[in-house]
Amino acid sequence: MPTPHISAGDGAFAEAVLLPGDPLRARYIAESFLDDAVEVTAVRNMLGFTGTYGGMSVSVMGTGMGVPSASIYITELIRTYGARRLVRVGSCGGISSDVGMREIILAIGAGTDSGVNRARYSGWDFAATADFRLLLAAVDAAAAGGHVAHVGNVHTSDSFYNPVADALGTWQRMNVLAVEMETAGLYGIAAEEGVRALSVLTVSDHLVTAEETTSEERERSFDDMVVVALDALVADAA
Ligand code: HPA
Protein backbone atom coordinates (compact mmCIF):
# COMPACT_ATOMS: atom_id res chain seq x y z
CA MET A 1 0.00 0.00 0.00
CA PRO A 2 1.32 3.45 -0.81
CA THR A 3 1.96 5.86 2.05
CA PRO A 4 1.26 9.61 2.05
CA HIS A 5 4.79 10.23 0.74
CA ILE A 6 5.83 7.05 -1.09
CA SER A 7 3.88 5.64 -4.03
CA ALA A 8 5.69 2.29 -4.39
CA GLY A 9 3.78 -0.98 -4.33
CA ASP A 10 4.14 -3.69 -1.69
CA GLY A 11 7.55 -5.35 -1.79
CA ALA A 12 9.06 -2.60 -3.94
CA PHE A 13 11.82 -1.79 -1.43
CA ALA A 14 14.63 -3.99 -0.19
CA GLU A 15 15.21 -4.46 3.54
CA ALA A 16 18.53 -2.65 3.08
CA VAL A 17 18.17 1.02 2.13
CA LEU A 18 20.72 3.75 1.46
CA LEU A 19 19.51 7.22 2.40
CA PRO A 20 21.09 10.24 0.68
CA GLY A 21 19.49 13.61 1.39
CA ASP A 22 19.36 14.66 -2.25
CA PRO A 23 16.93 12.68 -4.44
CA LEU A 24 19.16 13.23 -7.50
CA ARG A 25 21.95 11.58 -5.54
CA ALA A 26 19.58 8.64 -5.05
CA ARG A 27 19.24 8.41 -8.85
CA TYR A 28 23.00 8.78 -9.28
CA ILE A 29 23.65 5.94 -6.80
CA ALA A 30 21.07 3.71 -8.49
CA GLU A 31 22.51 4.35 -11.96
CA SER A 32 26.18 4.20 -10.99
CA PHE A 33 26.37 1.47 -8.35
CA LEU A 34 23.31 -0.80 -8.58
CA ASP A 35 22.47 -3.46 -11.14
CA ASP A 36 18.98 -3.64 -12.63
CA ALA A 37 17.83 -0.56 -10.72
CA VAL A 38 14.22 0.52 -11.19
CA GLU A 39 12.55 3.70 -9.94
CA VAL A 40 9.88 2.74 -7.40
CA THR A 41 8.61 6.12 -6.19
CA ALA A 42 8.77 9.80 -7.13
CA VAL A 43 6.21 11.56 -4.93
CA ARG A 44 7.30 15.23 -4.58
CA ASN A 45 10.33 14.22 -6.69
CA MET A 46 11.69 12.35 -3.67
CA LEU A 47 13.08 9.52 -5.77
CA GLY A 48 13.45 5.91 -4.65
CA PHE A 49 15.07 3.00 -6.51
CA THR A 50 15.59 -0.71 -5.97
CA GLY A 51 18.31 -2.82 -7.57
CA THR A 52 21.08 -5.17 -6.56
CA TYR A 53 24.67 -4.77 -5.38
CA GLY A 54 26.98 -7.78 -5.06
CA GLY A 55 23.92 -9.98 -5.53
CA MET A 56 22.09 -8.34 -2.60
CA SER A 57 18.81 -6.55 -3.11
CA VAL A 58 19.21 -2.92 -2.03
CA SER A 59 17.16 0.27 -2.29
CA VAL A 60 18.16 3.90 -2.27
CA MET A 61 15.82 6.74 -1.39
CA GLY A 62 16.23 10.48 -0.92
CA THR A 63 15.18 11.92 2.44
CA GLY A 64 15.39 15.68 1.97
CA MET A 65 17.27 17.79 4.47
CA GLY A 66 16.80 17.82 8.23
CA VAL A 67 15.24 15.54 10.83
CA PRO A 68 11.56 16.32 10.04
CA SER A 69 11.82 15.49 6.33
CA ALA A 70 14.09 12.48 6.81
CA SER A 71 11.88 11.12 9.61
CA ILE A 72 8.85 10.95 7.31
CA TYR A 73 10.60 8.77 4.74
CA ILE A 74 12.49 6.65 7.26
CA THR A 75 9.32 5.90 9.26
CA GLU A 76 7.29 4.99 6.17
CA LEU A 77 10.12 2.84 4.75
CA ILE A 78 10.25 0.87 8.00
CA ARG A 79 6.56 0.62 8.87
CA THR A 80 5.11 0.07 5.40
CA TYR A 81 7.93 -1.25 3.23
CA GLY A 82 9.87 -3.47 5.64
CA ALA A 83 13.19 -1.59 5.72
CA ARG A 84 15.35 -3.18 8.42
CA ARG A 85 18.86 -1.86 7.72
CA LEU A 86 19.10 1.84 6.91
CA VAL A 87 22.33 3.61 6.09
CA ARG A 88 22.44 7.35 5.64
CA VAL A 89 25.05 8.56 3.14
CA GLY A 90 25.58 12.29 3.38
CA SER A 91 27.83 15.21 3.94
CA CYS A 92 28.83 16.95 7.15
CA GLY A 93 30.73 19.98 8.32
CA GLY A 94 34.00 19.08 10.04
CA ILE A 95 34.54 20.40 13.58
CA SER A 96 37.44 18.44 15.02
CA SER A 97 40.93 19.33 13.80
CA ASP A 98 41.49 15.56 13.56
CA VAL A 99 39.09 15.24 10.63
CA GLY A 100 40.24 16.27 7.18
CA MET A 101 38.28 17.36 4.15
CA ARG A 102 36.68 14.50 2.18
CA GLU A 103 37.46 11.98 4.92
CA ILE A 104 34.76 9.59 6.08
CA ILE A 105 33.04 9.87 9.44
CA LEU A 106 31.14 6.90 10.88
CA ALA A 107 28.71 8.31 13.43
CA ILE A 108 28.80 6.08 16.51
CA GLY A 109 26.38 8.49 18.18
CA ALA A 110 24.56 11.75 17.57
CA GLY A 111 23.77 14.57 19.96
CA THR A 112 21.13 16.99 18.78
CA ASP A 113 19.29 20.26 19.34
CA SER A 114 16.22 18.63 17.79
CA GLY A 115 13.49 17.69 20.26
CA VAL A 116 12.43 14.45 18.55
CA ASN A 117 14.31 12.00 20.74
CA ARG A 118 13.29 13.77 23.97
CA ALA A 119 9.71 13.49 22.73
CA ARG A 120 10.28 9.78 22.20
CA TYR A 121 12.02 9.33 25.55
CA SER A 122 9.78 11.02 28.13
CA GLY A 123 11.86 14.20 28.12
CA TRP A 124 15.06 12.38 29.11
CA ASP A 125 18.32 12.36 27.13
CA PHE A 126 18.28 9.41 24.75
CA ALA A 127 21.64 7.98 23.56
CA ALA A 128 21.14 7.96 19.79
CA THR A 129 23.62 5.37 18.61
CA ALA A 130 24.57 3.42 15.50
CA ASP A 131 24.01 -0.29 15.10
CA PHE A 132 27.24 -1.87 16.30
CA ARG A 133 27.49 -4.58 13.62
CA LEU A 134 26.84 -2.15 10.76
CA LEU A 135 29.40 0.22 12.26
CA LEU A 136 31.98 -2.55 12.51
CA ALA A 137 31.29 -3.64 8.93
CA ALA A 138 31.74 -0.05 7.74
CA VAL A 139 35.03 0.31 9.64
CA ASP A 140 36.26 -2.84 7.87
CA ALA A 141 34.93 -1.74 4.47
CA ALA A 142 36.64 1.64 4.74
CA ALA A 143 39.94 0.00 5.73
CA ALA A 144 39.66 -2.48 2.86
CA GLY A 145 39.09 0.39 0.43
CA GLY A 146 42.05 2.34 1.80
CA HIS A 147 39.90 5.21 3.09
CA VAL A 148 40.48 7.20 6.27
CA ALA A 149 37.40 6.73 8.45
CA HIS A 150 36.86 8.39 11.83
CA VAL A 151 34.49 6.85 14.36
CA GLY A 152 32.94 9.30 16.80
CA ASN A 153 30.04 11.52 17.74
CA VAL A 154 28.33 13.98 15.43
CA HIS A 155 25.87 16.76 16.18
CA THR A 156 22.54 16.69 14.36
CA SER A 157 21.31 20.26 14.06
CA ASP A 158 17.91 21.62 13.13
CA SER A 159 19.69 24.74 11.88
CA PHE A 160 22.19 24.92 9.05
CA TYR A 161 22.58 28.59 10.01
CA ASN A 162 22.93 28.02 13.73
CA PRO A 163 21.64 30.89 15.89
CA VAL A 164 23.22 29.61 19.11
CA ALA A 165 26.18 31.69 20.27
CA ASP A 166 29.31 29.56 20.40
CA ALA A 167 27.65 26.35 19.27
CA LEU A 168 31.02 25.53 17.72
CA GLY A 169 32.75 25.94 21.11
CA THR A 170 30.29 23.53 22.71
CA TRP A 171 30.87 20.92 20.01
CA GLN A 172 34.64 21.32 20.28
CA ARG A 173 34.57 21.04 24.08
CA MET A 174 32.64 17.77 23.78
CA ASN A 175 34.94 16.48 21.04
CA VAL A 176 32.17 16.20 18.47
CA LEU A 177 33.68 15.34 15.08
CA ALA A 178 31.21 17.02 12.74
CA VAL A 179 27.78 18.60 12.31
CA GLU A 180 25.01 17.44 9.99
CA MET A 181 21.21 17.41 10.04
CA GLU A 182 19.65 13.92 10.11
CA THR A 183 21.52 11.24 12.07
CA ALA A 184 19.96 11.65 15.55
CA GLY A 185 16.53 11.34 13.93
CA LEU A 186 17.52 8.19 12.06
CA TYR A 187 19.00 6.57 15.17
CA GLY A 188 16.02 7.49 17.34
CA ILE A 189 13.52 6.03 14.90
CA ALA A 190 15.66 2.91 14.43
CA ALA A 191 15.74 2.34 18.20
CA GLU A 192 12.00 2.81 18.54
CA GLU A 193 11.20 0.56 15.58
CA GLY A 194 13.76 -2.12 16.47
CA VAL A 195 15.71 -1.86 13.23
CA ARG A 196 19.39 -1.20 12.52
CA ALA A 197 20.91 2.05 11.26
CA LEU A 198 24.20 3.78 10.54
CA SER A 199 25.31 7.17 9.20
CA VAL A 200 28.28 7.25 6.84
CA LEU A 201 29.34 10.84 6.17
CA THR A 202 31.99 12.71 4.25
CA VAL A 203 33.43 16.06 5.30
CA SER A 204 32.27 18.56 2.67
CA ASP A 205 33.33 21.71 4.52
CA HIS A 206 35.20 22.51 7.71
CA LEU A 207 33.78 24.91 10.27
CA VAL A 208 37.15 25.73 11.82
CA THR A 209 39.43 25.95 8.80
CA ALA A 210 36.62 27.27 6.52
CA GLU A 211 37.82 24.92 3.76
CA GLU A 212 35.24 23.85 1.19
CA THR A 213 35.26 21.09 -1.39
CA THR A 214 34.84 21.64 -5.10
CA SER A 215 31.91 19.84 -6.71
CA GLU A 216 34.38 17.46 -8.38
CA GLU A 217 35.98 16.58 -5.02
CA ARG A 218 32.55 16.15 -3.46
CA GLU A 219 31.62 13.69 -6.21
CA ARG A 220 34.73 11.60 -5.70
CA SER A 221 34.40 11.43 -1.91
CA PHE A 222 30.68 10.76 -2.32
CA ASP A 223 31.52 7.72 -4.48
CA ASP A 224 33.98 6.39 -1.87
CA MET A 225 31.38 6.79 0.87
CA VAL A 226 28.68 4.99 -1.14
CA VAL A 227 30.97 2.03 -1.81
CA VAL A 228 31.86 1.82 1.90
CA ALA A 229 28.15 1.85 2.80
CA LEU A 230 27.22 -0.76 0.19
CA ASP A 231 30.17 -3.03 1.03
CA ALA A 232 29.26 -2.78 4.73
CA LEU A 233 25.67 -3.82 3.99
CA VAL A 234 26.83 -6.82 1.94
CA ALA A 235 29.36 -7.93 4.58
CA ASP A 236 26.80 -7.46 7.36
CA ALA A 237 24.32 -9.68 5.52
CA ALA A 238 26.84 -12.50 5.07
N1 HPA B 1 26.11 22.20 8.99
C1 HPA B 1 25.12 21.35 8.95
N2 HPA B 1 25.03 20.37 8.06
C2 HPA B 1 26.02 20.24 7.17
C3 HPA B 1 27.10 21.11 7.17
C4 HPA B 1 27.15 22.14 8.13
O1 HPA B 1 28.09 22.94 8.17
N3 HPA B 1 27.92 20.74 6.16
C5 HPA B 1 27.35 19.68 5.56
N4 HPA B 1 26.21 19.38 6.18
CSV table of C-alpha atoms and ligand atoms in Angstrom, one decimal:
chain,number,residue,atom,x,y,z
A,1,MET,CA,0.0,0.0,0.0
A,2,PRO,CA,1.3,3.5,-0.8
A,3,THR,CA,2.0,5.9,2.0
A,4,PRO,CA,1.3,9.6,2.0
A,5,HIS,CA,4.8,10.2,0.7
A,6,ILE,CA,5.8,7.1,-1.1
A,7,SER,CA,3.9,5.6,-4.0
A,8,ALA,CA,5.7,2.3,-4.4
A,9,GLY,CA,3.8,-1.0,-4.3
A,10,ASP,CA,4.1,-3.7,-1.7
A,11,GLY,CA,7.5,-5.3,-1.8
A,12,ALA,CA,9.1,-2.6,-3.9
A,13,PHE,CA,11.8,-1.8,-1.4
A,14,ALA,CA,14.6,-4.0,-0.2
A,15,GLU,CA,15.2,-4.5,3.5
A,16,ALA,CA,18.5,-2.6,3.1
A,17,VAL,CA,18.2,1.0,2.1
A,18,LEU,CA,20.7,3.7,1.5
A,19,LEU,CA,19.5,7.2,2.4
A,20,PRO,CA,21.1,10.2,0.7
A,21,GLY,CA,19.5,13.6,1.4
A,22,ASP,CA,19.4,14.7,-2.2
A,23,PRO,CA,16.9,12.7,-4.4
A,24,LEU,CA,19.2,13.2,-7.5
A,25,ARG,CA,22.0,11.6,-5.5
A,26,ALA,CA,19.6,8.6,-5.1
A,27,ARG,CA,19.2,8.4,-8.8
A,28,TYR,CA,23.0,8.8,-9.3
A,29,ILE,CA,23.7,5.9,-6.8
A,30,ALA,CA,21.1,3.7,-8.5
A,31,GLU,CA,22.5,4.4,-12.0
A,32,SER,CA,26.2,4.2,-11.0
A,33,PHE,CA,26.4,1.5,-8.4
A,34,LEU,CA,23.3,-0.8,-8.6
A,35,ASP,CA,22.5,-3.5,-11.1
A,36,ASP,CA,19.0,-3.6,-12.6
A,37,ALA,CA,17.8,-0.6,-10.7
A,38,VAL,CA,14.2,0.5,-11.2
A,39,GLU,CA,12.6,3.7,-9.9
A,40,VAL,CA,9.9,2.7,-7.4
A,41,THR,CA,8.6,6.1,-6.2
A,42,ALA,CA,8.8,9.8,-7.1
A,43,VAL,CA,6.2,11.6,-4.9
A,44,ARG,CA,7.3,15.2,-4.6
A,45,ASN,CA,10.3,14.2,-6.7
A,46,MET,CA,11.7,12.3,-3.7
A,47,LEU,CA,13.1,9.5,-5.8
A,48,GLY,CA,13.4,5.9,-4.6
A,49,PHE,CA,15.1,3.0,-6.5
A,50,THR,CA,15.6,-0.7,-6.0
A,51,GLY,CA,18.3,-2.8,-7.6
A,52,THR,CA,21.1,-5.2,-6.6
A,53,TYR,CA,24.7,-4.8,-5.4
A,54,GLY,CA,27.0,-7.8,-5.1
A,55,GLY,CA,23.9,-10.0,-5.5
A,56,MET,CA,22.1,-8.3,-2.6
A,57,SER,CA,18.8,-6.5,-3.1
A,58,VAL,CA,19.2,-2.9,-2.0
A,59,SER,CA,17.2,0.3,-2.3
A,60,VAL,CA,18.2,3.9,-2.3
A,61,MET,CA,15.8,6.7,-1.4
A,62,GLY,CA,16.2,10.5,-0.9
A,63,THR,CA,15.2,11.9,2.4
A,64,GLY,CA,15.4,15.7,2.0
A,65,MET,CA,17.3,17.8,4.5
A,66,GLY,CA,16.8,17.8,8.2
A,67,VAL,CA,15.2,15.5,10.8
A,68,PRO,CA,11.6,16.3,10.0
A,69,SER,CA,11.8,15.5,6.3
A,70,ALA,CA,14.1,12.5,6.8
A,71,SER,CA,11.9,11.1,9.6
A,72,ILE,CA,8.9,11.0,7.3
A,73,TYR,CA,10.6,8.8,4.7
A,74,ILE,CA,12.5,6.7,7.3
A,75,THR,CA,9.3,5.9,9.3
A,76,GLU,CA,7.3,5.0,6.2
A,77,LEU,CA,10.1,2.8,4.7
A,78,ILE,CA,10.3,0.9,8.0
A,79,ARG,CA,6.6,0.6,8.9
A,80,THR,CA,5.1,0.1,5.4
A,81,TYR,CA,7.9,-1.3,3.2
A,82,GLY,CA,9.9,-3.5,5.6
A,83,ALA,CA,13.2,-1.6,5.7
A,84,ARG,CA,15.4,-3.2,8.4
A,85,ARG,CA,18.9,-1.9,7.7
A,86,LEU,CA,19.1,1.8,6.9
A,87,VAL,CA,22.3,3.6,6.1
A,88,ARG,CA,22.4,7.4,5.6
A,89,VAL,CA,25.0,8.6,3.1
A,90,GLY,CA,25.6,12.3,3.4
A,91,SER,CA,27.8,15.2,3.9
A,92,CYS,CA,28.8,17.0,7.1
A,93,GLY,CA,30.7,20.0,8.3
A,94,GLY,CA,34.0,19.1,10.0
A,95,ILE,CA,34.5,20.4,13.6
A,96,SER,CA,37.4,18.4,15.0
A,97,SER,CA,40.9,19.3,13.8
A,98,ASP,CA,41.5,15.6,13.6
A,99,VAL,CA,39.1,15.2,10.6
A,100,GLY,CA,40.2,16.3,7.2
A,101,MET,CA,38.3,17.4,4.1
A,102,ARG,CA,36.7,14.5,2.2
A,103,GLU,CA,37.5,12.0,4.9
A,104,ILE,CA,34.8,9.6,6.1
A,105,ILE,CA,33.0,9.9,9.4
A,106,LEU,CA,31.1,6.9,10.9
A,107,ALA,CA,28.7,8.3,13.4
A,108,ILE,CA,28.8,6.1,16.5
A,109,GLY,CA,26.4,8.5,18.2
A,110,ALA,CA,24.6,11.7,17.6
A,111,GLY,CA,23.8,14.6,20.0
A,112,THR,CA,21.1,17.0,18.8
A,113,ASP,CA,19.3,20.3,19.3
A,114,SER,CA,16.2,18.6,17.8
A,115,GLY,CA,13.5,17.7,20.3
A,116,VAL,CA,12.4,14.5,18.6
A,117,ASN,CA,14.3,12.0,20.7
A,118,ARG,CA,13.3,13.8,24.0
A,119,ALA,CA,9.7,13.5,22.7
A,120,ARG,CA,10.3,9.8,22.2
A,121,TYR,CA,12.0,9.3,25.5
A,122,SER,CA,9.8,11.0,28.1
A,123,GLY,CA,11.9,14.2,28.1
A,124,TRP,CA,15.1,12.4,29.1
A,125,ASP,CA,18.3,12.4,27.1
A,126,PHE,CA,18.3,9.4,24.7
A,127,ALA,CA,21.6,8.0,23.6
A,128,ALA,CA,21.1,8.0,19.8
A,129,THR,CA,23.6,5.4,18.6
A,130,ALA,CA,24.6,3.4,15.5
A,131,ASP,CA,24.0,-0.3,15.1
A,132,PHE,CA,27.2,-1.9,16.3
A,133,ARG,CA,27.5,-4.6,13.6
A,134,LEU,CA,26.8,-2.2,10.8
A,135,LEU,CA,29.4,0.2,12.3
A,136,LEU,CA,32.0,-2.5,12.5
A,137,ALA,CA,31.3,-3.6,8.9
A,138,ALA,CA,31.7,0.0,7.7
A,139,VAL,CA,35.0,0.3,9.6
A,140,ASP,CA,36.3,-2.8,7.9
A,141,ALA,CA,34.9,-1.7,4.5
A,142,ALA,CA,36.6,1.6,4.7
A,143,ALA,CA,39.9,0.0,5.7
A,144,ALA,CA,39.7,-2.5,2.9
A,145,GLY,CA,39.1,0.4,0.4
A,146,GLY,CA,42.1,2.3,1.8
A,147,HIS,CA,39.9,5.2,3.1
A,148,VAL,CA,40.5,7.2,6.3
A,149,ALA,CA,37.4,6.7,8.5
A,150,HIS,CA,36.9,8.4,11.8
A,151,VAL,CA,34.5,6.8,14.4
A,152,GLY,CA,32.9,9.3,16.8
A,153,ASN,CA,30.0,11.5,17.7
A,154,VAL,CA,28.3,14.0,15.4
A,155,HIS,CA,25.9,16.8,16.2
A,156,THR,CA,22.5,16.7,14.4
A,157,SER,CA,21.3,20.3,14.1
A,158,ASP,CA,17.9,21.6,13.1
A,159,SER,CA,19.7,24.7,11.9
A,160,PHE,CA,22.2,24.9,9.1
A,161,TYR,CA,22.6,28.6,10.0
A,162,ASN,CA,22.9,28.0,13.7
A,163,PRO,CA,21.6,30.9,15.9
A,164,VAL,CA,23.2,29.6,19.1
A,165,ALA,CA,26.2,31.7,20.3
A,166,ASP,CA,29.3,29.6,20.4
A,167,ALA,CA,27.7,26.3,19.3
A,168,LEU,CA,31.0,25.5,17.7
A,169,GLY,CA,32.8,25.9,21.1
A,170,THR,CA,30.3,23.5,22.7
A,171,TRP,CA,30.9,20.9,20.0
A,172,GLN,CA,34.6,21.3,20.3
A,173,ARG,CA,34.6,21.0,24.1
A,174,MET,CA,32.6,17.8,23.8
A,175,ASN,CA,34.9,16.5,21.0
A,176,VAL,CA,32.2,16.2,18.5
A,177,LEU,CA,33.7,15.3,15.1
A,178,ALA,CA,31.2,17.0,12.7
A,179,VAL,CA,27.8,18.6,12.3
A,180,GLU,CA,25.0,17.4,10.0
A,181,MET,CA,21.2,17.4,10.0
A,182,GLU,CA,19.6,13.9,10.1
A,183,THR,CA,21.5,11.2,12.1
A,184,ALA,CA,20.0,11.7,15.5
A,185,GLY,CA,16.5,11.3,13.9
A,186,LEU,CA,17.5,8.2,12.1
A,187,TYR,CA,19.0,6.6,15.2
A,188,GLY,CA,16.0,7.5,17.3
A,189,ILE,CA,13.5,6.0,14.9
A,190,ALA,CA,15.7,2.9,14.4
A,191,ALA,CA,15.7,2.3,18.2
A,192,GLU,CA,12.0,2.8,18.5
A,193,GLU,CA,11.2,0.6,15.6
A,194,GLY,CA,13.8,-2.1,16.5
A,195,VAL,CA,15.7,-1.9,13.2
A,196,ARG,CA,19.4,-1.2,12.5
A,197,ALA,CA,20.9,2.1,11.3
A,198,LEU,CA,24.2,3.8,10.5
A,199,SER,CA,25.3,7.2,9.2
A,200,VAL,CA,28.3,7.3,6.8
A,201,LEU,CA,29.3,10.8,6.2
A,202,THR,CA,32.0,12.7,4.2
A,203,VAL,CA,33.4,16.1,5.3
A,204,SER,CA,32.3,18.6,2.7
A,205,ASP,CA,33.3,21.7,4.5
A,206,HIS,CA,35.2,22.5,7.7
A,207,LEU,CA,33.8,24.9,10.3
A,208,VAL,CA,37.1,25.7,11.8
A,209,THR,CA,39.4,25.9,8.8
A,210,ALA,CA,36.6,27.3,6.5
A,211,GLU,CA,37.8,24.9,3.8
A,212,GLU,CA,35.2,23.8,1.2
A,213,THR,CA,35.3,21.1,-1.4
A,214,THR,CA,34.8,21.6,-5.1
A,215,SER,CA,31.9,19.8,-6.7
A,216,GLU,CA,34.4,17.5,-8.4
A,217,GLU,CA,36.0,16.6,-5.0
A,218,ARG,CA,32.5,16.2,-3.5
A,219,GLU,CA,31.6,13.7,-6.2
A,220,ARG,CA,34.7,11.6,-5.7
A,221,SER,CA,34.4,11.4,-1.9
A,222,PHE,CA,30.7,10.8,-2.3
A,223,ASP,CA,31.5,7.7,-4.5
A,224,ASP,CA,34.0,6.4,-1.9
A,225,MET,CA,31.4,6.8,0.9
A,226,VAL,CA,28.7,5.0,-1.1
A,227,VAL,CA,31.0,2.0,-1.8
A,228,VAL,CA,31.9,1.8,1.9
A,229,ALA,CA,28.2,1.8,2.8
A,230,LEU,CA,27.2,-0.8,0.2
A,231,ASP,CA,30.2,-3.0,1.0
A,232,ALA,CA,29.3,-2.8,4.7
A,233,LEU,CA,25.7,-3.8,4.0
A,234,VAL,CA,26.8,-6.8,1.9
A,235,ALA,CA,29.4,-7.9,4.6
A,236,ASP,CA,26.8,-7.5,7.4
A,237,ALA,CA,24.3,-9.7,5.5
A,238,ALA,CA,26.8,-12.5,5.1
B,1,HPA,N1,26.1,22.2,9.0
B,1,HPA,C1,25.1,21.3,8.9
B,1,HPA,N2,25.0,20.4,8.1
B,1,HPA,C2,26.0,20.2,7.2
B,1,HPA,C3,27.1,21.1,7.2
B,1,HPA,C4,27.1,22.1,8.1
B,1,HPA,O1,28.1,22.9,8.2
B,1,HPA,N3,27.9,20.7,6.2
B,1,HPA,C5,27.4,19.7,5.6
B,1,HPA,N4,26.2,19.4,6.2
